[in-house]
XYZ file of C-alpha atoms in Angstrom:
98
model
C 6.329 -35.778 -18.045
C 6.618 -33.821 -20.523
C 4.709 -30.299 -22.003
C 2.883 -32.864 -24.843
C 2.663 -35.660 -22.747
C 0.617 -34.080 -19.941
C -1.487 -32.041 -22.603
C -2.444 -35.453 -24.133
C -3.198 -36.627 -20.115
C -5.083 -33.595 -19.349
C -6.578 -32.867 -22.185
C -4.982 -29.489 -22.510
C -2.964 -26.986 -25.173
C 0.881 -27.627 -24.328
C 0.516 -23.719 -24.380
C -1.427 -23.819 -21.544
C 0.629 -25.927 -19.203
C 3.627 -24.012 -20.224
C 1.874 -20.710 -19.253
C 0.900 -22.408 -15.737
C 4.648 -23.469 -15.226
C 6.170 -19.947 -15.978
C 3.363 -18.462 -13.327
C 4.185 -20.293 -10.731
C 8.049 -20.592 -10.980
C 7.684 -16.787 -11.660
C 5.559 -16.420 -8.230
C 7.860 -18.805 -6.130
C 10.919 -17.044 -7.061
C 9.703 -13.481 -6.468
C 11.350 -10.888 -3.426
C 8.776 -8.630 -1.675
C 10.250 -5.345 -2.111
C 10.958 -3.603 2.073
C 8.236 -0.886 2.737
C 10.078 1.988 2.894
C 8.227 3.181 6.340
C 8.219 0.992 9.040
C 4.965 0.479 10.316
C 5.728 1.311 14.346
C 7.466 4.463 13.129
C 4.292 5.482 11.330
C 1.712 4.769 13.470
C 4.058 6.481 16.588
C 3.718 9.615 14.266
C -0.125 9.559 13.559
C -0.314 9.206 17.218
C 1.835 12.243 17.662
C 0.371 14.086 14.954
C -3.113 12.877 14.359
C -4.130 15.870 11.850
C -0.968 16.726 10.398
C -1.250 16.468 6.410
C 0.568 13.834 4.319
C 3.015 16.242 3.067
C 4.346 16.928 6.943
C 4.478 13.196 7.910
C 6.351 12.555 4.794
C 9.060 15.319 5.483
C 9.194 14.320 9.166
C 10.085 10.507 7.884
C 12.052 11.924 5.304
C 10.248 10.223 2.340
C 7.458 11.210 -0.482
C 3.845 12.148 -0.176
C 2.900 8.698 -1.919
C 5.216 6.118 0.445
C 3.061 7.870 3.219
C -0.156 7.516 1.198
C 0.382 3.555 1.037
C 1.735 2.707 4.360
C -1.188 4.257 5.812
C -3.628 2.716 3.550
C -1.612 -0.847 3.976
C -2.454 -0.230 7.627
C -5.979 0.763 7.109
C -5.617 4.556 8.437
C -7.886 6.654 7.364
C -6.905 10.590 7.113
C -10.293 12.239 7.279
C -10.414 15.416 8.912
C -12.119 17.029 12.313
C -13.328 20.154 10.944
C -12.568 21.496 14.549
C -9.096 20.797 14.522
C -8.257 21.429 10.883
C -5.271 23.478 10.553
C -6.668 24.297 6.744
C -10.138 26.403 8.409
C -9.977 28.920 10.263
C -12.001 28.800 13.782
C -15.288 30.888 12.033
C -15.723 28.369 9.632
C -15.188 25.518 11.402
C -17.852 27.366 14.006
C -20.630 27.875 10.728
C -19.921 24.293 9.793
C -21.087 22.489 13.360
């Protein structure tokens, strides 16, 4: 059938059904780009390291600050911080803090 031919049928623009047809060949055809952390590599190094800033993990894996931001949040780790263990506060502040 044809773009006119199923406009007529469906009672559609032809623009339309073209648009649908370049969205899905455009979504069948399409290569997930590799993460560029491996997800048992990361988690064995927030298990290592469980308050170690972004910045360290992503020198320790050899790759940027924002590769480690997304692989964590693709896995659903969240960074928040012990104020206890923070290696940014000293142990007097942590101490007024609690």
């Amino acid at each position: 059938m044809t773009f006119a031919e199923a406009a007529i049928f469906y009672n559609l623009s032809p623009t339309t059904i073209q648009n649908w047809k370049k969205r899905v060949h455009s979504k069948t055809t399409r290569q997930t780009k590799p993460y560029e952390i491996p997800d048992d590599l990361l988690l064995n190094d927030v298990k290592e390291h469980p308050d170690d800033y972004q910045y360290e993990r992503a020198r320790r894996l050899k790759c940027s600050k924002t590769a480690v931001y997304h692989a964590l949040k693709r896995l659903g780790i969240s960074q928040k911080k012990d104020l206890g263990t923070s290696k940014s506060l000293s142990d007097k502040k942590s101490d007024i803090s609690e």
